[in-house]
Coordinates of C-alpha atoms and ligand atoms in Angstrom, one line a residue:
M1 CA -31.7 14.4 -13.8
P2 CA -29.4 11.4 -13.7
S3 CA -27.6 10.9 -10.5
Y4 CA -24.0 9.7 -10.8
K5 CA -22.1 7.6 -8.3
S6 CA -18.6 6.3 -8.0
P7 CA -18.4 2.9 -9.7
R8 CA -19.2 -0.2 -7.6
G9 CA -16.2 -1.3 -5.5
T10 CA -14.5 2.1 -5.7
R11 CA -14.8 5.0 -3.3
D12 CA -13.9 8.6 -3.2
L13 CA -11.2 9.3 -0.6
L14 CA -12.5 12.4 1.0
P15 CA -9.9 14.7 2.5
E16 CA -9.9 13.1 6.0
T17 CA -9.4 9.6 4.5
R18 CA -6.9 10.9 2.0
A19 CA -4.9 12.3 4.9
G20 CA -4.9 8.8 6.4
F21 CA -3.6 7.4 3.1
S22 CA -1.0 10.1 2.8
R23 CA 0.3 9.4 6.2
L24 CA 0.7 5.7 5.3
E25 CA 2.3 6.6 2.0
G26 CA 4.7 8.8 3.9
I27 CA 5.7 6.0 6.2
A28 CA 6.1 3.6 3.2
R29 CA 8.3 6.1 1.3
S30 CA 10.4 6.9 4.4
L31 CA 11.0 3.2 5.1
A32 CA 11.7 2.4 1.5
A33 CA 14.4 5.1 1.5
R34 CA 15.8 3.9 4.8
Y35 CA 16.1 0.3 3.4
G36 CA 17.6 1.4 0.1
Y37 CA 14.5 1.0 -2.2
R38 CA 14.2 3.5 -5.0
E39 CA 10.8 4.7 -5.9
M40 CA 9.6 4.3 -9.5
E41 CA 6.3 4.4 -11.4
I42 CA 4.9 1.9 -13.8
P43 CA 1.7 2.4 -15.9
L44 CA -1.7 1.8 -14.3
F45 CA -2.3 -0.6 -17.2
E46 CA -0.2 -3.1 -19.2
Q47 CA -0.6 -5.5 -22.0
A48 CA -2.9 -8.1 -20.5
A49 CA -0.2 -10.7 -21.3
V50 CA 2.1 -9.3 -18.8
F51 CA -0.4 -10.3 -16.1
E52 CA -1.5 -13.5 -17.8
R53 CA 2.0 -14.7 -18.0
G54 CA 3.5 -12.9 -15.0
I55 CA 0.8 -13.8 -12.5
G56 CA -0.5 -17.0 -14.2
A57 CA -3.7 -17.7 -16.1
A58 CA -4.9 -20.3 -13.5
T59 CA -5.1 -17.8 -10.6
D60 CA -8.2 -15.9 -9.3
V61 CA -6.5 -12.6 -10.0
V62 CA -6.2 -13.3 -13.8
E63 CA -9.0 -15.8 -14.3
K64 CA -11.7 -13.9 -12.5
E65 CA -10.5 -10.5 -11.4
L66 CA -8.5 -9.0 -14.2
F67 CA -9.9 -5.5 -15.0
R68 CA -9.7 -5.7 -18.8
I69 CA -9.8 -2.7 -21.0
A70 CA -11.9 -3.2 -24.1
P71 CA -9.7 -3.0 -27.1
R72 CA -10.3 0.0 -29.3
T73 CA -10.8 -0.7 -33.0
E74 CA -7.9 1.4 -34.2
D75 CA -5.6 -0.1 -31.6
S76 CA -6.5 -3.7 -30.9
E77 CA -3.9 -4.4 -28.2
A78 CA -5.4 -6.2 -25.2
W79 CA -4.8 -4.2 -22.0
A80 CA -5.7 -4.6 -18.4
L81 CA -5.5 -2.4 -15.3
R82 CA -2.7 -3.6 -13.0
P83 CA -4.0 -6.0 -10.3
E84 CA -0.6 -5.8 -8.5
A85 CA 2.8 -4.2 -9.2
T86 CA 5.2 -7.1 -9.3
A87 CA 4.6 -8.1 -12.9
G88 CA 4.8 -4.5 -14.1
I89 CA 8.0 -3.9 -12.2
V90 CA 9.6 -7.0 -13.5
R91 CA 8.5 -6.1 -17.0
A92 CA 10.2 -2.8 -16.5
F93 CA 13.3 -4.5 -15.1
V94 CA 13.7 -6.6 -18.3
Q95 CA 12.7 -3.7 -20.7
H96 CA 15.3 -1.3 -19.3
G97 CA 18.1 -3.9 -18.9
M98 CA 18.3 -3.4 -15.2
H99 CA 20.4 -6.6 -14.9
T100 CA 23.3 -4.4 -15.9
W101 CA 22.7 -2.2 -12.8
S102 CA 24.4 -2.9 -9.5
Q103 CA 22.5 -5.8 -8.0
P104 CA 20.2 -6.2 -6.2
V105 CA 18.0 -3.6 -7.8
K106 CA 15.6 -2.5 -5.0
L107 CA 12.5 -0.8 -6.3
T108 CA 9.3 0.4 -4.8
V109 CA 5.9 1.6 -6.0
V110 CA 3.0 3.1 -4.1
G111 CA -0.3 3.4 -5.7
P112 CA -3.7 2.1 -6.7
M113 CA -4.3 -1.5 -8.0
F114 CA -7.5 -2.8 -9.7
R115 CA -9.2 -6.2 -9.3
Y116 CA -12.7 -6.9 -10.7
D117 CA -13.7 -8.8 -7.6
R118 CA -17.0 -9.0 -5.8
P119 CA -16.8 -6.0 -3.5
Q120 CA -17.1 -6.5 0.3
A121 CA -15.6 -5.2 3.5
G122 CA -11.9 -4.7 2.9
R123 CA -12.1 -5.8 -0.7
Y124 CA -12.4 -3.2 -3.3
R125 CA -12.1 -2.9 -7.1
Q126 CA -9.6 -0.1 -6.7
F127 CA -7.3 -0.3 -3.7
W128 CA -3.9 0.9 -2.7
Q129 CA -0.7 -1.0 -2.1
W130 CA 2.8 -0.3 -1.1
D131 CA 5.0 -2.7 -3.1
A132 CA 8.7 -3.3 -2.6
E133 CA 10.9 -5.6 -4.7
A134 CA 14.5 -6.7 -4.3
I135 CA 15.6 -8.1 -7.6
G136 CA 18.9 -9.9 -8.1
D137 CA 19.6 -11.3 -4.6
A138 CA 19.1 -15.0 -3.9
G139 CA 18.9 -14.5 -0.1
P140 CA 18.4 -15.6 2.6
A141 CA 19.4 -12.4 4.4
V142 CA 17.4 -10.2 2.0
D143 CA 14.3 -12.3 2.7
A144 CA 14.6 -11.5 6.4
E145 CA 15.3 -7.8 5.6
V146 CA 12.1 -7.6 3.5
I147 CA 10.0 -9.2 6.2
E148 CA 11.4 -7.0 8.9
M149 CA 10.7 -3.9 6.8
G150 CA 7.1 -5.0 6.4
R151 CA 6.7 -5.6 10.1
R152 CA 8.2 -2.2 10.8
F153 CA 5.7 -0.6 8.5
Y154 CA 2.8 -1.8 10.6
A155 CA 4.6 -0.8 13.8
E156 CA 5.2 2.7 12.5
A157 CA 1.6 2.9 11.2
G158 CA 0.3 2.0 14.7
V159 CA -1.4 -1.3 13.9
P160 CA -1.1 -3.5 17.0
D161 CA -0.5 -7.2 17.1
V162 CA 0.6 -7.8 13.5
Q163 CA 1.8 -11.4 13.1
V164 CA 4.2 -12.7 10.4
L165 CA 3.1 -16.0 9.0
L166 CA 6.0 -17.8 7.3
N167 CA 6.5 -20.8 5.1
S168 CA 8.8 -22.2 2.5
I169 CA 7.2 -23.5 -0.7
G170 CA 10.3 -25.2 -2.1
D171 CA 11.6 -24.8 -5.6
S172 CA 11.7 -26.5 -8.9
A173 CA 13.9 -29.3 -7.5
C174 CA 11.6 -30.4 -4.7
R175 CA 8.1 -29.0 -5.4
P176 CA 7.2 -31.3 -8.3
V177 CA 7.7 -34.3 -6.1
Y178 CA 5.6 -32.7 -3.4
L179 CA 2.9 -31.7 -5.8
A180 CA 2.6 -35.2 -7.1
R181 CA 2.1 -36.4 -3.6
L182 CA -0.4 -33.7 -2.8
K183 CA -2.3 -34.4 -5.9
A184 CA -2.4 -38.1 -5.1
Y185 CA -3.6 -37.4 -1.6
F186 CA -6.5 -35.2 -2.8
A187 CA -7.3 -37.6 -5.7
D188 CA -7.7 -40.3 -3.1
H189 CA -10.3 -38.0 -1.4
S190 CA -11.9 -36.8 -4.6
A191 CA -15.4 -37.9 -3.5
E192 CA -15.2 -35.4 -0.6
L193 CA -14.0 -32.5 -2.8
P194 CA -16.4 -29.7 -3.7
E195 CA -16.9 -29.0 -7.4
L196 CA -14.5 -26.0 -7.5
E197 CA -11.7 -27.8 -5.7
L198 CA -12.0 -30.7 -8.0
R199 CA -11.4 -28.4 -10.9
R200 CA -8.4 -26.8 -9.1
L201 CA -7.0 -30.2 -8.4
E202 CA -6.3 -30.5 -12.2
L203 CA -5.0 -27.0 -12.7
N204 CA -3.2 -26.1 -9.6
P205 CA -3.3 -28.5 -6.6
L206 CA -1.4 -26.2 -4.3
R207 CA -4.5 -23.9 -4.3
L208 CA -6.5 -26.5 -2.5
L209 CA -4.5 -25.7 0.6
D210 CA -5.8 -22.1 0.8
S211 CA -9.4 -23.2 -0.1
K212 CA -12.0 -21.0 1.7
D213 CA -14.5 -23.9 1.7
P214 CA -15.1 -24.9 5.4
S215 CA -15.7 -28.5 4.3
M216 CA -12.0 -28.7 3.3
K217 CA -10.6 -27.9 6.7
A218 CA -10.1 -31.4 7.9
L219 CA -8.8 -32.6 4.6
I220 CA -6.3 -29.8 4.5
A221 CA -5.1 -30.4 8.0
A222 CA -4.3 -34.0 7.2
A223 CA -2.7 -33.2 3.8
P224 CA 1.0 -33.7 3.2
M225 CA 2.8 -30.4 3.8
I226 CA 5.6 -28.9 1.6
S227 CA 7.6 -28.1 4.7
D228 CA 8.1 -31.9 5.2
H229 CA 9.3 -32.2 1.6
L230 CA 11.9 -29.5 1.1
C231 CA 15.1 -30.5 -0.6
E232 CA 18.4 -29.9 1.2
A233 CA 19.0 -26.5 -0.5
C234 CA 15.5 -25.2 0.3
E235 CA 15.7 -26.5 3.8
A236 CA 19.1 -24.7 4.3
H237 CA 17.7 -21.5 2.9
F238 CA 14.6 -21.6 5.1
T239 CA 16.7 -22.3 8.2
A240 CA 18.9 -19.3 7.4
V241 CA 15.9 -17.0 6.9
K242 CA 14.5 -18.0 10.3
A243 CA 18.0 -17.6 11.9
H244 CA 18.2 -14.0 10.5
L245 CA 14.7 -13.2 11.7
D246 CA 15.5 -14.6 15.2
A247 CA 18.7 -12.6 15.3
M248 CA 16.8 -9.4 14.5
G249 CA 14.1 -10.3 17.1
V250 CA 11.4 -10.6 14.5
P251 CA 8.7 -13.0 15.7
Y252 CA 6.9 -15.2 13.2
R253 CA 4.6 -18.2 13.1
L254 CA 5.3 -21.1 10.8
E255 CA 2.2 -21.7 8.7
P256 CA 2.7 -24.9 6.5
T257 CA -0.5 -24.2 4.6
L258 CA 0.6 -20.8 3.4
V259 CA 1.2 -21.2 -0.3
R260 CA 1.4 -19.2 -3.4
G261 CA -0.1 -21.1 -6.2
L262 CA 2.2 -19.9 -8.9
D263 CA 5.0 -21.9 -10.5
Y264 CA 7.5 -19.0 -10.4
Y265 CA 7.2 -18.5 -6.7
A266 CA 9.9 -20.3 -4.7
R267 CA 11.0 -20.8 -1.2
T268 CA 10.1 -18.0 1.2
A269 CA 6.4 -17.1 1.4
F270 CA 4.9 -14.8 4.1
E271 CA 1.8 -12.9 5.1
F272 CA 1.0 -10.3 7.6
Y273 CA -2.2 -10.7 9.7
R274 CA -3.7 -9.0 12.7
Q275 CA -3.5 -11.6 15.4
G276 CA -6.9 -13.3 15.7
A277 CA -8.0 -12.3 12.2
E278 CA -6.1 -15.1 10.4
G279 CA -9.3 -17.0 9.5
Q280 CA -11.0 -14.1 7.8
Q281 CA -9.0 -14.2 4.5
Q282 CA -8.1 -10.6 5.3
A283 CA -4.3 -10.5 5.1
L284 CA -2.9 -7.1 5.6
G285 CA -0.1 -7.9 3.2
G286 CA 2.0 -10.6 1.8
G287 CA 4.9 -11.5 -0.3
G288 CA 7.5 -14.0 -1.3
R289 CA 10.4 -15.1 -3.4
Y290 CA 9.7 -15.3 -7.1
D291 CA 13.0 -16.6 -8.6
G292 CA 11.4 -17.6 -11.9
L293 CA 9.5 -14.5 -12.9
V294 CA 12.2 -12.4 -14.5
E295 CA 13.0 -15.3 -16.9
L296 CA 9.3 -15.9 -17.5
L297 CA 8.9 -12.2 -18.7
G298 CA 11.8 -12.5 -21.1
G299 CA 14.9 -11.7 -18.9
R300 CA 17.7 -13.8 -17.8
A301 CA 17.2 -16.0 -14.7
T302 CA 17.3 -13.7 -11.7
P303 CA 16.3 -14.4 -8.1
A304 CA 14.0 -11.9 -6.5
I305 CA 11.7 -11.3 -3.5
G306 CA 9.1 -8.7 -2.6
F307 CA 5.9 -7.8 -0.9
A308 CA 2.7 -6.0 -1.4
L309 CA 1.0 -4.4 1.6
G310 CA -2.6 -3.2 1.3
L311 CA -3.1 0.3 2.6
D312 CA -6.9 0.2 2.7
R313 CA -6.8 -2.7 5.2
V314 CA -4.3 -0.9 7.4
L315 CA -6.7 2.1 7.7
L316 CA -9.6 -0.3 8.5
A317 CA -7.5 -2.0 11.2
L318 CA -6.6 1.4 12.6
A319 CA -10.3 2.4 12.7
E320 CA -11.1 -0.9 14.4
V321 CA -8.7 -0.3 17.3
G322 CA -9.9 3.4 17.5
A323 CA -6.5 4.8 16.5
D324 CA -6.4 8.1 14.7
A325 CA -5.5 7.5 11.0
A326 CA -4.2 11.0 10.5
V327 CA -4.6 14.6 11.6
E328 CA -5.2 17.2 8.9
V329 CA -3.0 20.1 9.7
P330 CA -5.0 23.4 10.2
P331 CA -3.6 26.6 8.6
L332 CA -1.0 28.4 10.6
A333 CA -2.8 31.7 10.1
V334 CA -5.9 33.2 8.6
V335 CA -5.5 36.5 6.9
A336 CA -8.5 38.6 7.9
G337 CA -9.4 42.2 7.5
A338 CA -11.2 45.1 9.2
D339 CA -12.6 46.3 5.9
P340 CA -14.7 43.4 4.5
A341 CA -14.5 44.7 1.0
D342 CA -10.7 45.0 0.9
T343 CA -9.9 41.6 -0.5
V344 CA -6.9 43.1 -2.4
S345 CA -4.9 43.8 0.7
R346 CA -5.7 40.5 2.3
L347 CA -4.8 38.5 -0.8
R348 CA -1.5 40.5 -1.2
V349 CA -0.4 39.8 2.4
A350 CA -1.4 36.1 2.0
A351 CA 0.6 35.8 -1.2
L352 CA 3.6 37.2 0.6
L353 CA 3.4 34.7 3.4
R354 CA 2.7 31.8 1.1
A355 CA 5.8 32.8 -1.0
E356 CA 7.8 32.3 2.3
G357 CA 6.4 28.7 2.5
L358 CA 3.8 29.4 5.2
S359 CA 0.4 27.7 5.2
V360 CA -2.3 30.4 5.4
R361 CA -5.9 30.7 4.5
V362 CA -7.1 34.1 3.3
E363 CA -10.6 35.3 4.0
L364 CA -12.1 36.3 0.7
A365 CA -15.7 36.7 1.6
P366 CA -16.8 40.2 2.4
R367 CA -17.8 39.4 6.0
K368 CA -17.6 41.3 9.2
L369 CA -14.2 40.9 11.0
S370 CA -15.9 39.2 14.1
R371 CA -17.3 36.5 11.8
Q372 CA -13.9 36.1 10.1
L373 CA -12.2 35.5 13.4
E374 CA -14.9 33.1 14.6
T375 CA -14.3 30.9 11.5
A376 CA -10.5 31.1 12.0
S377 CA -10.9 29.9 15.6
K378 CA -13.2 27.1 14.6
E379 CA -10.7 25.7 12.1
H380 CA -8.0 25.8 14.7
A381 CA -5.8 28.3 13.0
H382 CA -3.1 29.4 15.4
F383 CA -3.0 33.0 14.3
A384 CA -5.1 35.7 12.6
V385 CA -3.3 38.3 10.7
I386 CA -5.7 41.3 10.8
I387 CA -5.3 44.0 8.1
G388 CA -6.6 47.4 9.1
D389 CA -5.6 51.1 8.8
E390 CA -2.2 50.2 10.2
L391 CA -1.3 48.8 6.8
A392 CA -0.7 52.4 5.6
E393 CA 2.3 52.5 7.9
G394 CA 3.4 49.0 6.9
N395 CA 2.0 47.2 10.0
V396 CA -0.6 44.5 10.7
Q397 CA -2.2 43.1 13.9
L398 CA -1.0 39.6 14.7
K399 CA -3.6 37.9 16.9
D400 CA -2.6 34.7 18.7
L401 CA -6.0 32.8 18.6
E402 CA -4.8 30.2 21.1
A403 CA -3.4 32.6 23.7
G404 CA -5.9 35.4 23.0
T405 CA -3.2 38.0 22.7
Q406 CA -2.7 40.6 20.0
R407 CA 0.2 42.9 19.0
L408 CA 1.3 45.2 16.1
V409 CA 3.9 43.6 13.8
P410 CA 5.7 45.3 10.9
L411 CA 4.7 43.6 7.6
V412 CA 8.4 43.1 6.8
D413 CA 8.8 41.0 9.9
L414 CA 5.5 39.1 9.7
A415 CA 6.7 36.0 7.7
R416 CA 9.7 35.6 10.0
E417 CA 7.6 35.9 13.2
L418 CA 5.1 33.4 11.9
A419 CA 7.8 31.0 10.8
R420 CA 9.4 31.2 14.2
A421 CA 6.0 30.5 15.9
A422 CA 5.3 27.7 13.5
K423 CA 8.6 26.1 14.3
S424 CA 8.1 26.2 18.1
H425 CA 4.5 25.0 17.8
R426 CA 5.3 22.5 15.0
H427 CA 2.6 24.1 12.9
G428 CA 2.2 24.3 9.1
Ligands
AMP501 P1 -2.2 -10.1 -2.8 O1 -1.4 -9.6 -4.0 O2 -3.5 -10.7 -3.2 O3 -1.4 -11.0 -1.9 O4 -2.5 -8.8 -2.0 C1 -1.6 -8.1 -1.2 C2 -2.4 -7.2 -0.2 O5 -3.1 -6.3 -1.0 C3 -3.4 -8.0 0.6 O6 -2.9 -8.5 1.7 C4 -4.4 -6.9 0.9 O7 -4.0 -6.1 2.0 C5 -4.4 -6.0 -0.3 N1 -5.5 -6.4 -1.3 C6 -5.5 -7.3 -2.2 N2 -6.7 -7.3 -2.9 C7 -7.4 -6.3 -2.3 C8 -8.7 -5.7 -2.6 N3 -9.5 -6.2 -3.5 N4 -9.1 -4.7 -1.8 C9 -8.4 -4.2 -0.8 N5 -7.1 -4.7 -0.5 C10 -6.7 -5.7 -1.3

């Protein structure tokens, strides 16, 4: 017999882990609503060109990690699974003429992303992100608002010591001058550059600054930094972003080597790291301003900023510090029966309670009552509803498994009694 496994780089989220994700998704959705972001969905796959254009062909995400879908003969369009949500959201912004909506348009997506990367700890081929985008606001206040929202997410999720790394990467006015200087600097040191970095120097010199090669460390430290080459407008924008963050009491660390190697990115760039984990290339999340992207995907020039926070890495961070990722809620009550064979009565009573919005499990196996109650206690149900001969008079036994008490309750009052108990014990 063949034995099947989930594909490499993917994993099944078993119920306990799924509950952890659901909790994070709940926090993300709640924050999005509080900050005025409206949830939407985009397809899990797009025309590959949306990513090739929208993320940039000379990036790892597109060059090496794009999860391409083999074209079908009858439909030869080239598709790829989404490696991130920004490009798809911006594609949707243009397609649906959202520039006519009241600006900025604040949108959010929570869901799985796909990158055909080499799997390792904290790096999967299918992973989850909370993505938020504010399109149509040139900032700087919205930049600070987005960063503060991201930081609040980690605080509410319970991840300790999350640090904001912040930089400005200039714009089309000042970056070309800086890039020429950076390129000249690395060209002067070309003899010291590893093969891969030499190639990057031609395609995208900014990317040398986030090189993972240890031999690059000293060269990078001595390289010219964009923060020293900002034009007046970018400098003013950056100063204002920092002033807004200061005023909100959001701490950050300036990180001059933090870059986004794509032309459409501008000005504000930020990442979230666990303090002390900055060197491990394991950002919890990141984002930035992408003032050129809407135009690049066929819309009119529109400033925008957003972030993508990885949920998998938040759960890993929580596990690392020994924090509970989530608690699965046990059923409020188990419907049990004195007559093991009478599944009809048990199912009927359970349906009645479920119709009232209560979370109950019903014992459908023809087991002895003592065994039924044992299981109910083990799964931490608060109550057992025991069906016996009393049902003929319209009554059931309600056993409080935590207190060990039991009393007769009319069936017509049962849902109300349980609901009241659920409320006071915050069950179900
Ligand atoms: P990026 O778009 O690469 O800046 O990714 C944003 C966030 O998504 C990262 O900070 C990670 O938390 C998460 N992320 C990116 N790629 C992966 C991956 N392959 N596996 C798990 N999480 C990822």
